[in-house]
Coordinates of C-alpha atoms and ligand atoms in Angstrom, one line a residue:
X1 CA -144.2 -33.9 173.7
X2 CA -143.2 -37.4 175.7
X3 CA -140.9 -36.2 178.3
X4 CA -139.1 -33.1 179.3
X5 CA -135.6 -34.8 179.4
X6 CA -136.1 -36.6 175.7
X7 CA -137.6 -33.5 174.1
X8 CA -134.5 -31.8 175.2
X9 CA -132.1 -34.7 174.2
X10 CA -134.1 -34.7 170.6
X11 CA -133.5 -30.9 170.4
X12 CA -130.0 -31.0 171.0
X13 CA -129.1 -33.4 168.4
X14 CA -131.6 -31.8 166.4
X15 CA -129.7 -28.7 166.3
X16 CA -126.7 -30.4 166.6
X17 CA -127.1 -32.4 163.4
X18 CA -128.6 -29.1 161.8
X19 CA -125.9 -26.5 161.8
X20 CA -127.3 -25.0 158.3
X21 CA -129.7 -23.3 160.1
X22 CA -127.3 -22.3 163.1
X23 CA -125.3 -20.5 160.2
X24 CA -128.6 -18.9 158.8
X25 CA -129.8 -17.6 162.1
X26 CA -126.3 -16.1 162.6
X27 CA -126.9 -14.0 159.4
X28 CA -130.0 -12.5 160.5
X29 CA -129.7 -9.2 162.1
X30 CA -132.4 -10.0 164.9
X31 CA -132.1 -11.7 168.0
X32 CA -133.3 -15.0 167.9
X33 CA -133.3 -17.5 170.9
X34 CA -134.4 -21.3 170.8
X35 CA -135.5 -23.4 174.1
X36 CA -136.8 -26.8 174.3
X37 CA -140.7 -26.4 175.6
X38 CA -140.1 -29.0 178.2
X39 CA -137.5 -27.7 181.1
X40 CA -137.6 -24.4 179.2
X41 CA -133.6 -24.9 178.8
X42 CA -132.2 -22.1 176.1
X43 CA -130.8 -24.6 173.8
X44 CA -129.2 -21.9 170.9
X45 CA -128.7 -18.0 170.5
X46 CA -127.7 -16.4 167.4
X47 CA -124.9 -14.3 166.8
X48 CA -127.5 -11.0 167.4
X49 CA -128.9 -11.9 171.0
X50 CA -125.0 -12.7 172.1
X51 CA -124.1 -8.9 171.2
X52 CA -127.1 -7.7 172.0
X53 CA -126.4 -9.7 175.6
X54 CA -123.2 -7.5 175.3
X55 CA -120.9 -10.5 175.3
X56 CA -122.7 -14.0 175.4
X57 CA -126.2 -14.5 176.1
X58 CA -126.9 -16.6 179.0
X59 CA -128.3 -19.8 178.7
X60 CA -130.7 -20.8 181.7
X61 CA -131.0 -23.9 182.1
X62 CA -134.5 -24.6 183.1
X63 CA -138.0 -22.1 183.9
X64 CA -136.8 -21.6 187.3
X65 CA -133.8 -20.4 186.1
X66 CA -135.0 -17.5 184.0
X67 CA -136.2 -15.1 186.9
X68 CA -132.2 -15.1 187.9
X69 CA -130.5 -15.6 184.8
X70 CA -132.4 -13.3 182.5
X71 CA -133.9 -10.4 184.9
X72 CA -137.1 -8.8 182.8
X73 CA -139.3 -6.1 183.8
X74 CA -142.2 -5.5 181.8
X75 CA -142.5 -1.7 180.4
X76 CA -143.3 -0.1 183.7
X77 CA -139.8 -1.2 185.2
X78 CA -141.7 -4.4 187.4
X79 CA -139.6 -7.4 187.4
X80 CA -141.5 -10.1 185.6
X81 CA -142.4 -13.4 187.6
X82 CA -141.4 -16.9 186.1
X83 CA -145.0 -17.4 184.5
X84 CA -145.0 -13.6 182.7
X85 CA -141.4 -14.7 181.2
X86 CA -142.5 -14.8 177.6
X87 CA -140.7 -18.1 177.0
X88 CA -142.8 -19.8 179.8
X89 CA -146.6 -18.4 177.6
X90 CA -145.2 -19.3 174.3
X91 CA -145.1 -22.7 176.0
X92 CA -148.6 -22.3 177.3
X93 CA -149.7 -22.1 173.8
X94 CA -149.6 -17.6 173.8
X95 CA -148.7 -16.4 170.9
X96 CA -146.5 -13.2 171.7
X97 CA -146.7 -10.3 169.5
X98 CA -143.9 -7.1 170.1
X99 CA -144.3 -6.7 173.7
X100 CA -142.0 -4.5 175.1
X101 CA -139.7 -5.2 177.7
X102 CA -136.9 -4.3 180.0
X103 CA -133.7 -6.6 180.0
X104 CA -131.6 -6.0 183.3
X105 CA -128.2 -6.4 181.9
X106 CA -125.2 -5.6 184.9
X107 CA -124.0 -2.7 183.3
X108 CA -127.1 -1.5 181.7
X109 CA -130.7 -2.4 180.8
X110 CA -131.8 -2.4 177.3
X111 CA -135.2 -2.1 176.0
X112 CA -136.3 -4.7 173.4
X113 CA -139.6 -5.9 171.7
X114 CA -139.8 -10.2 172.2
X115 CA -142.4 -12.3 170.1
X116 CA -142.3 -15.8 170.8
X117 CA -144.3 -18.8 170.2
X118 CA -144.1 -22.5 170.3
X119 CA -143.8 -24.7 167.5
X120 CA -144.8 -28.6 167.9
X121 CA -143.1 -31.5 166.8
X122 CA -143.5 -31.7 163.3
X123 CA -141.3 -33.1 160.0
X124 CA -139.0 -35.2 162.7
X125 CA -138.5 -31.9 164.1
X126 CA -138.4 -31.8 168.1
X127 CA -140.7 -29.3 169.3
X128 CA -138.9 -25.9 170.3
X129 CA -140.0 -22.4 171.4
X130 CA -138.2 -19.5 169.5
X131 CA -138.2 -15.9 171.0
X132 CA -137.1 -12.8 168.9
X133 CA -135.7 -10.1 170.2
X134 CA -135.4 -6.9 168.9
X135 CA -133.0 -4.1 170.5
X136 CA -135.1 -0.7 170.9
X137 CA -132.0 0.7 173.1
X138 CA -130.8 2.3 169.4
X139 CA -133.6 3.1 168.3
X140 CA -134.8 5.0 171.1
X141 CA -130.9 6.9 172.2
X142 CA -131.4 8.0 167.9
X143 CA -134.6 9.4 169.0
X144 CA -133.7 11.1 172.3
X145 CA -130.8 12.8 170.4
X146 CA -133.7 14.1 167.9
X147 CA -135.7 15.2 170.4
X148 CA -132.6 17.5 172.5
X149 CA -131.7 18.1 169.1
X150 CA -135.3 19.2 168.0
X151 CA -135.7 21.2 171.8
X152 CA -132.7 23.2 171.3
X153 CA -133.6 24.1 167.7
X154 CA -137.0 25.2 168.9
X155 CA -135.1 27.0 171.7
X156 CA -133.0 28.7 169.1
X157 CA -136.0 29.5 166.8
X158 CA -137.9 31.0 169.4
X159 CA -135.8 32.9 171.9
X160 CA -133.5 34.4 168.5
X161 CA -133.0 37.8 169.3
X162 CA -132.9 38.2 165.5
X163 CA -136.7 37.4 163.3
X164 CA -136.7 33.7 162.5
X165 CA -139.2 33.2 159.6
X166 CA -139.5 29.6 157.7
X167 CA -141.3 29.7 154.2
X168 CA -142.4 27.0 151.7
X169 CA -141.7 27.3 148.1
X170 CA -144.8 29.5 147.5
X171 CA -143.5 32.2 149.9
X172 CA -145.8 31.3 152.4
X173 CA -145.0 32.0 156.0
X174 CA -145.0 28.7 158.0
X175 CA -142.7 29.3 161.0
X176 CA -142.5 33.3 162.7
X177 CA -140.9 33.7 165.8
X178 CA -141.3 36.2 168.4
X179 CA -138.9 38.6 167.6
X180 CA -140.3 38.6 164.0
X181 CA -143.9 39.7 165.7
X182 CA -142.0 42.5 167.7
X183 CA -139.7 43.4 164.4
X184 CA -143.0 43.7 161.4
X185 CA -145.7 43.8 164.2
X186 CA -147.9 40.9 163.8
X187 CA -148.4 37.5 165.2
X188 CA -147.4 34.1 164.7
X189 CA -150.9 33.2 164.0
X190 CA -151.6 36.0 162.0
X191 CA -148.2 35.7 160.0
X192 CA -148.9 31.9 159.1
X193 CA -149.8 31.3 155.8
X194 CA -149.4 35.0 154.7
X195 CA -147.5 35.5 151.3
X196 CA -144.4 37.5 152.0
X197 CA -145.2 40.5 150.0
X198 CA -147.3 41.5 153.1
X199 CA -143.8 42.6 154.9
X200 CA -143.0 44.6 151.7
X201 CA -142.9 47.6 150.3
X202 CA -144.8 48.1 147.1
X203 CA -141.6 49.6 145.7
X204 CA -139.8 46.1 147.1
X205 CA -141.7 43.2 146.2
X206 CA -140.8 42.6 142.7
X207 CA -137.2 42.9 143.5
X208 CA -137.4 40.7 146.1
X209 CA -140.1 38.3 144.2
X210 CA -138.5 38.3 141.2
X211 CA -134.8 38.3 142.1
X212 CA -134.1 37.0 145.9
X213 CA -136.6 34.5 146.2
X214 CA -135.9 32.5 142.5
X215 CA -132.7 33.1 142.9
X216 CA -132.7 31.5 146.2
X217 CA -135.2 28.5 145.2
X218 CA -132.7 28.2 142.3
X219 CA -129.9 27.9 144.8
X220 CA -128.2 30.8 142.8
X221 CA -128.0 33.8 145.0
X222 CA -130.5 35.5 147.2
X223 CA -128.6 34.5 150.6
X224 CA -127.6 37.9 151.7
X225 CA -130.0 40.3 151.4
X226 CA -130.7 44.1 152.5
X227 CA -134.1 45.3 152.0
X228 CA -136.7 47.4 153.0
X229 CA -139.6 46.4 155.0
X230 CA -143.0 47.4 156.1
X231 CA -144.3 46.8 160.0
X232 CA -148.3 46.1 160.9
X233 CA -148.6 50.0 161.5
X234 CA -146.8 51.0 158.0
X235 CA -143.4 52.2 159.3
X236 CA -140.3 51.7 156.6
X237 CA -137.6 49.6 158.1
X238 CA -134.2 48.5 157.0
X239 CA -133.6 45.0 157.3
X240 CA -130.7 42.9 156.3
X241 CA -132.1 39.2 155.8
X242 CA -130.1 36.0 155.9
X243 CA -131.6 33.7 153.6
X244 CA -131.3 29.3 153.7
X245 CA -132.8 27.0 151.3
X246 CA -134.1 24.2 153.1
X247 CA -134.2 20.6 151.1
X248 CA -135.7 17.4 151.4
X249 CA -133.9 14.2 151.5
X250 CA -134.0 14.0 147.5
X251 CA -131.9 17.5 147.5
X252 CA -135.2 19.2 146.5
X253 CA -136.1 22.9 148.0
X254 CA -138.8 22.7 150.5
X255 CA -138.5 26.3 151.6
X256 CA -136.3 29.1 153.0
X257 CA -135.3 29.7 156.4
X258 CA -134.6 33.7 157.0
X259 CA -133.1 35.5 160.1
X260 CA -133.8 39.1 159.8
X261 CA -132.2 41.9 161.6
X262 CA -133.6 45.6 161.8
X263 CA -130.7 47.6 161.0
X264 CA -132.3 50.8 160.7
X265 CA -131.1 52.4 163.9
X266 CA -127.8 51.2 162.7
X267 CA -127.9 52.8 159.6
X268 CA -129.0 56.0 161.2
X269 CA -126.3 56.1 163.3
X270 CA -123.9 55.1 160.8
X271 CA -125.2 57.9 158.6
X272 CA -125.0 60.4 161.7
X273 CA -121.3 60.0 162.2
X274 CA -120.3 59.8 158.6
X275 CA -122.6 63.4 158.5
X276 CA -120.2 64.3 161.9
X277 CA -116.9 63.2 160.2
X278 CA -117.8 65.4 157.0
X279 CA -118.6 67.8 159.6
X280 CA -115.7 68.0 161.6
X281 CA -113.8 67.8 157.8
X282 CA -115.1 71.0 157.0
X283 CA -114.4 72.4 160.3
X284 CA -110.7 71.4 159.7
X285 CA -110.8 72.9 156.4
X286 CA -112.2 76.2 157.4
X287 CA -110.0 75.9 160.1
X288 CA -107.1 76.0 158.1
X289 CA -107.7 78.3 155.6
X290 CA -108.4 81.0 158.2
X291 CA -105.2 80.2 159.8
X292 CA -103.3 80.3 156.0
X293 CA -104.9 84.0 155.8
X294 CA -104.0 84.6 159.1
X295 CA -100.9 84.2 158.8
X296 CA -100.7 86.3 155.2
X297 CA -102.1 89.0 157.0
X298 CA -99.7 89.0 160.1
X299 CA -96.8 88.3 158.0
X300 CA -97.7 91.9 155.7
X301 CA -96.8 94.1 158.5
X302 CA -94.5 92.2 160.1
X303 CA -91.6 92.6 157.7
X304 CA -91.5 96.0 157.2
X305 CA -91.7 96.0 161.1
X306 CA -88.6 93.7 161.5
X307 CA -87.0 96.4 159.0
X308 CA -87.6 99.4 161.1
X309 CA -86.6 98.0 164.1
X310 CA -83.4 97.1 162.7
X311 CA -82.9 100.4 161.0
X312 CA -84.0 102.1 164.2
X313 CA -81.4 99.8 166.3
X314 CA -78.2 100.8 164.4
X315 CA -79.1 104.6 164.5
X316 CA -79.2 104.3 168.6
X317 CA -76.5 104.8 170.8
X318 CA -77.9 105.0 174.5
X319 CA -77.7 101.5 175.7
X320 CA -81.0 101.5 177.5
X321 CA -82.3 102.2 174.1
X322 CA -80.8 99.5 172.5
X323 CA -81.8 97.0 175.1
X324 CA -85.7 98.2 174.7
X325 CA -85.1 97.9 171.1
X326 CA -83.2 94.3 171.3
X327 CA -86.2 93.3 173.2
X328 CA -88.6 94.1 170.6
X329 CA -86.8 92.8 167.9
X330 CA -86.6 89.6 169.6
X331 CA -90.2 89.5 170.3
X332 CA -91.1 90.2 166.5
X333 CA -88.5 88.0 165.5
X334 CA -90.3 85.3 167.4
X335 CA -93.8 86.1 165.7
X336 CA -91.8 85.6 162.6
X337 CA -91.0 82.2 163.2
X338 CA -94.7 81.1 164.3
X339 CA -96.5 83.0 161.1
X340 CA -93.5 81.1 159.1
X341 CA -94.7 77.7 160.6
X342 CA -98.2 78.4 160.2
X343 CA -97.3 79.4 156.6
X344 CA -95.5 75.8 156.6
X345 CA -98.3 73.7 157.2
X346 CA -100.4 73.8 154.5
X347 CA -97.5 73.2 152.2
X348 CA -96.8 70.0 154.1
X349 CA -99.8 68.7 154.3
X350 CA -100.4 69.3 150.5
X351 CA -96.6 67.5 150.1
X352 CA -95.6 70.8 148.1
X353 CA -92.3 72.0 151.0
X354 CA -89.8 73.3 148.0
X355 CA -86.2 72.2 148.9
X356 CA -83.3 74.2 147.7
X357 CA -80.8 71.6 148.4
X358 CA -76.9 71.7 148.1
X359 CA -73.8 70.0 149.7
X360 CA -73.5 71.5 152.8
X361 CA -71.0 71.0 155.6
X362 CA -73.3 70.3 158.5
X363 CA -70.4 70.7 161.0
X364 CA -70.7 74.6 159.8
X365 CA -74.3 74.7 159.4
X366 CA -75.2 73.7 163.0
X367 CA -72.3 75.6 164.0
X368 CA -74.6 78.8 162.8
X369 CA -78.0 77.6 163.5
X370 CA -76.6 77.3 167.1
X371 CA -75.3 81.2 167.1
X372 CA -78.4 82.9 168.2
X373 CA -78.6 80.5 171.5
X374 CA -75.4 81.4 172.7
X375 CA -76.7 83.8 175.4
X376 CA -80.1 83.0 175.3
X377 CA -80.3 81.6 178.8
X378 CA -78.0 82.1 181.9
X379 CA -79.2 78.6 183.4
X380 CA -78.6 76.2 180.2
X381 CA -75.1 75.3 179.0
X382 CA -74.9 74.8 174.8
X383 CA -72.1 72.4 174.2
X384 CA -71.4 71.6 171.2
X385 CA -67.8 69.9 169.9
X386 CA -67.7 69.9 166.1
X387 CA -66.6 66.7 164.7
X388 CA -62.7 66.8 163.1
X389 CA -63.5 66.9 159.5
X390 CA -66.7 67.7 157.5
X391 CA -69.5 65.8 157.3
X392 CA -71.6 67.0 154.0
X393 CA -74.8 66.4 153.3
X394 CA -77.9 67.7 150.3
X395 CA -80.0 69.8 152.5
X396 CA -81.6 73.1 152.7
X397 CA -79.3 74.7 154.3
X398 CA -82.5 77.6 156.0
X399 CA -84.6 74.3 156.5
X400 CA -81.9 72.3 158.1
X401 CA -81.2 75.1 160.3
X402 CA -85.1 75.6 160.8
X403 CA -84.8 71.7 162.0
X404 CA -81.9 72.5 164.4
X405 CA -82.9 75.6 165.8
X406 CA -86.5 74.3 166.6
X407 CA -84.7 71.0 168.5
X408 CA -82.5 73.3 170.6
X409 CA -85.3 75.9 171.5
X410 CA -87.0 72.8 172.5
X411 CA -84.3 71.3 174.6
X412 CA -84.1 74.8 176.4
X413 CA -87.9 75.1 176.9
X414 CA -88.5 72.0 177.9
X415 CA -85.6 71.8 180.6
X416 CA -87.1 74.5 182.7
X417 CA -84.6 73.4 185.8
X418 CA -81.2 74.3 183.2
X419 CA -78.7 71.8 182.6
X420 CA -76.0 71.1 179.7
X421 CA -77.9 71.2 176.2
X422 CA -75.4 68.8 174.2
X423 CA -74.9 68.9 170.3
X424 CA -73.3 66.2 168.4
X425 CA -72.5 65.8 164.5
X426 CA -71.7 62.2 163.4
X427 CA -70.8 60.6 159.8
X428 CA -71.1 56.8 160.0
X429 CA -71.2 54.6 156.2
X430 CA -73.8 56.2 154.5
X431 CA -75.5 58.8 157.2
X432 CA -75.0 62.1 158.8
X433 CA -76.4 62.5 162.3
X434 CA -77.0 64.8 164.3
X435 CA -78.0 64.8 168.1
X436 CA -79.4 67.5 170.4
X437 CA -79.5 65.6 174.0
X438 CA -81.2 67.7 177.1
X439 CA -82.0 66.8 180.8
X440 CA -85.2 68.2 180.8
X441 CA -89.2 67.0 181.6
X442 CA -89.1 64.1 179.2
X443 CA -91.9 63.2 177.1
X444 CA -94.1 60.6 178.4
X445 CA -93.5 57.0 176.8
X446 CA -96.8 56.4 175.7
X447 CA -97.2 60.2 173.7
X448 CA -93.6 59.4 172.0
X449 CA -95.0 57.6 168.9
X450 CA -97.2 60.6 168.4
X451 CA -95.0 63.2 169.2
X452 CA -94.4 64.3 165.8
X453 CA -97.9 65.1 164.5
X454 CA -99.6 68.3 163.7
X455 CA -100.7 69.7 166.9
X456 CA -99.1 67.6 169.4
X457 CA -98.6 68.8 172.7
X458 CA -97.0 66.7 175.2
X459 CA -99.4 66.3 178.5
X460 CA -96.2 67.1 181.0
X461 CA -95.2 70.2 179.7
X462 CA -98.4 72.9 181.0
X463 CA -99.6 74.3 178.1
X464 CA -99.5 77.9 180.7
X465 CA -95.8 77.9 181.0
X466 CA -94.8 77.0 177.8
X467 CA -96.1 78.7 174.9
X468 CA -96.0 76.7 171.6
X469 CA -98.2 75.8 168.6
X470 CA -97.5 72.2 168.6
X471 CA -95.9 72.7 165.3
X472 CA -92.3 72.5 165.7
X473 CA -91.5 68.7 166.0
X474 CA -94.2 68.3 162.9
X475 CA -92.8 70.8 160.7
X476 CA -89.1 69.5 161.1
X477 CA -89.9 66.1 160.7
X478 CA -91.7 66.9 157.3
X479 CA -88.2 69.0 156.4
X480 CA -86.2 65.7 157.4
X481 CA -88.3 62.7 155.5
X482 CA -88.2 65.4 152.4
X483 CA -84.8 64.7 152.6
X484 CA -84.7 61.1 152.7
X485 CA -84.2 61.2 156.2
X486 CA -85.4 60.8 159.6
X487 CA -86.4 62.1 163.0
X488 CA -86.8 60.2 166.5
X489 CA -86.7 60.6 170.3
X490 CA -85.5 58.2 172.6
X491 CA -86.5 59.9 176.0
X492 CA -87.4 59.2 179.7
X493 CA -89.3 61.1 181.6
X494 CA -88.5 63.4 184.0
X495 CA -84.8 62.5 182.9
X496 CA -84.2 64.2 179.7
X497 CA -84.6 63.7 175.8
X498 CA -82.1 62.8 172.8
X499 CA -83.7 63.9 169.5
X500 CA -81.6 62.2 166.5
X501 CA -81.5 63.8 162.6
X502 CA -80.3 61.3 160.7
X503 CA -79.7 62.5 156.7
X504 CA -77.9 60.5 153.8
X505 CA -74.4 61.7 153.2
X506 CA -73.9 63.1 150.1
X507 CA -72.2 61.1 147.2
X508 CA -68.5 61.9 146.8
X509 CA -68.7 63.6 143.6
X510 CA -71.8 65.7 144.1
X511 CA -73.3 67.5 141.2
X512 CA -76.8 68.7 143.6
X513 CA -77.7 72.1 142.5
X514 CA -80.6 69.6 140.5
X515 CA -81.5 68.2 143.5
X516 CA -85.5 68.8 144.1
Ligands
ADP1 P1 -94.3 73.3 170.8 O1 -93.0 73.3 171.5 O2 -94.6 74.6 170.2 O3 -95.4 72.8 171.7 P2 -93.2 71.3 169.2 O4 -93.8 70.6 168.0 O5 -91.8 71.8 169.1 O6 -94.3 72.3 169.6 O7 -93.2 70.2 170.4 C1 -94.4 69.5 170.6 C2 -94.4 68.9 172.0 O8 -93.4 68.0 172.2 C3 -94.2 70.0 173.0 O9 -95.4 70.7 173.4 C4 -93.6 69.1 174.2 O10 -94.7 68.6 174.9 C5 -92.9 68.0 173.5 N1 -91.4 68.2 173.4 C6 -90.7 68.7 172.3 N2 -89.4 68.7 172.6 C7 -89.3 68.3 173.8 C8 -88.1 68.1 174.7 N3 -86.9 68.4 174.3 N4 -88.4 67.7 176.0 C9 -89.6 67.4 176.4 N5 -90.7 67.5 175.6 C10 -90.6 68.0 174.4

């Protein structure tokens, strides 16, 4: 070297004259910086150290320069003085081999691994010192995502609440978490290495051998499985196991990963209400065919009953009679109607309700239905206004009444205060209906969609002060959709209810005594 200033004269042109190599160190992926040994002046950087620079890498000018300009800190994070820079003991003859160190960028500071070294005058080449950088930055944010990435999948293998076991292709435990030694009983250490048919049942393990695990190493099947299991101290559980092949980089199966959950509680319980559901089933069942022989058996005496009273009533004259006798009539006439609708329900729940059904003028028909309410209370008003002409439908006419008799009862119960019980018949296009409208309790709005079920008893109406079965509404809604028709409330409570019939009219020409 002759002087400072000419070596870095010669350089320049040097490097001026040979752009051929600018362009190859531009293609190299690597950082790679050249400075002439003399001022230590950063003559060229290739296209890598000016992004790795984030922008354009600085060019100091001379050694002093470099403790400003380029800002390193060896590993520890100590900012390097000018005689560590690795430029300056690549000029002292050093040889630099991967050291790390940390580049103070102003946004950021990048990690990177320099070797330099100094290469003499040689060829009519001016001497020059080249450093190389490379970037660990990548390298090491790839490997802290690995590692959060690795922590949480430890996390999740160990704190599972469900048994996390990893096998290798021989069925070999090599991973067993901790709720896999509280499920089967036994340790991680004692698990590793253990075959899996020491979790099995001898009745299992060819199944599970055999079928789950090839199928699984296969990639055919196997992933859902339900099985039984044996713990450390020989108790049979029920597990179901979820089952991953695990491959290697060549799409090769290196083993299964399993999560295992102990369903046997589950299954217990499971079975325990489906035992309580066929349970209550039979209680239903026996419950109804006592009240189906019930009812045959009050019904027996009953008519002949009816018959004397009757027969009794038209040979009496003395009115105080009569009314005693009125009175019991009415009271067995009543016990008729609830053994009828007890008699009812089986047939609707089996869908057997026989229909007799025949053009009928319902203007007529409700007219009668409505007979036996004219005095039945001094406190309700039954108002009923027959439409002008008839309006004829196919019904059973002793059903249809059975429907209109139970809405008006009803309306009268249920209106303990009194109040104008109104009865409408309507014909619009294609329908007849008929409207019984009260100012009564009102049904609550959330018990209205189940109002017409078997059973149902509204919760406003005291259960002491008004007697019922809770069959009414069900049995006339079955009498209604038999018909093709239908049945439904629109009520507010404590204001009163409007329960609509609504039946297909019958076709002009009606030929119905075929009707079922
Ligand atoms: P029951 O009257 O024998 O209880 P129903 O099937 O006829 O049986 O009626 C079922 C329930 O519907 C009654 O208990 C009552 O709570 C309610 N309900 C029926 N009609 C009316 C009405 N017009 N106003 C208020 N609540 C009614």
């Amino acid at each position: 070297m002759a002087s400072g200033r000419l070596n870095t004269g010669e350089a320049h042109s040097f490097l001026r004259r040979e752009g051929w190599l600018r362009a190859v160190l531009d293609l190299v992926s690597v950082a790679v910086v050249l400075a002439e040994p003399g001022h230590g002046e950063v003559l060229f950087a290739n296209r890598a150290a000016h992004e790795m620079a984030g922008g354009r890498f600085p060019f100091a000018r001379s050694f002093a320069e470099y403790v400003e300009v380029y800002r390193l800190c060896d590993a520890s994070g100590r900012p390097l003085a000018q005689h560590e820079y690795p430029a300056v003991r690549a000029i002292r003859g050093e040889v630099i081999e991967g050291v790390e160190f940390a580049w103070r960028l102003p946004d950021r500071t990048r990690r990177v691994l320099v070797s330099a070294r100094r290469f003499d005058a040689m060829y009519g080449r001016p001497p020059v010192v080249i450093l190389i950088f490379q970037d660990l930055t990548a390298n090491e944010q790839a490997r802290a995502v690995l590692r959060s990435f690795e922590q949480r999948m430890a996390l999740f293998f160990r704190r599972n609440p469900l048994a996390a076991i990893v096998w290798n292709t021989a069925l070999q435990v090599v991973e067993w978490n901790e709720s896999a030694s509280r499920m089967f009983g036994w340790s991680a250490d004692e698990a590793r290495g253990q075959h899996g048919s020491f979790i099995l049942p001898e009745s299992e393990r060819e199944y599970i051998v055999c079928d789950v695990w090839q199928g699984l190493l296969r990639r055919t099947s196997g992933e859902r499985s339900t099985n039984e299991n044996v713990t450390r101290d020989g108790r049979r559980i029920l597990c179901e196991w979820y089952n991953t092949p695990l491959f290697d980089e060549s799409g090769q199966v290196i083993g299964v990963a399993s999560l295992v959950e102990d369903v046997t509680s589950q299954r217990h319980a499971e079975a325990e209400r489906a035992r309580l559901y066929r349970e209550a089933q039979e209680a239903v069942r026996v419950r109804d065919t006592f009240l189906a022989s019930a009812s045959h058996e009050l019904r027996t005496p009953l008519t002949p009953l009816l018959l004397r009273l009757e027969v009794l009533r038209r040979t009496l004259s003395d009115p105080a009679a009569c009314r005693q006798v009125d009175r019991a009539l009415a009271s067995a006439h009543r016990l008729e109607c609830l053994v009828n609708d007890l008699l009812d329900v089986p047939h609707i729940a089996a869908g057997t309700l026989a229909l007799a059904r025949a053009p009928t003028d319902l203007r007529l028909l409700v007219s009668e239905a409505l007979a036996p309410f004219r005095d039945v209370s001094a406190r309700h008003t039954i108002v009923y206004e027959p439409p002008p002409g008839p309006v004829v439908a196919a019904v059973d006419r002793a059903r249809l009444e059975q429907v209109v008799a139970s809405l008006v009862e009803n309306a009268i119960k249920y209106s303990p205060t009194g109040g104008e019980v109104r009865i409408s018949v309507t014909a619009s296009a294609a329908t007849a209906r008929i409207e019984v409208v009260d100012h009564g309790i009102g049904i609550p709005v959330d018990q209205q969609p189940i109002l017409f079920e078997r059973h149902f008893r509204g919760r406003n109406a005291p259960h002491e002060s008004y007697a019922g079965l809770g069959l009414g509404l069900y049995i006339s809604s079955a009498i209604v959709e038999r018909h093709g028709g239908r049945i439904f409330v629109q009520s507010e409570p404590g204001r009163g209810s409007t329960f609509v019939v609504e039946l297909p009219l019958a076709p002009p020409t009606p030929d119905l005594d075929d009707m079922p």
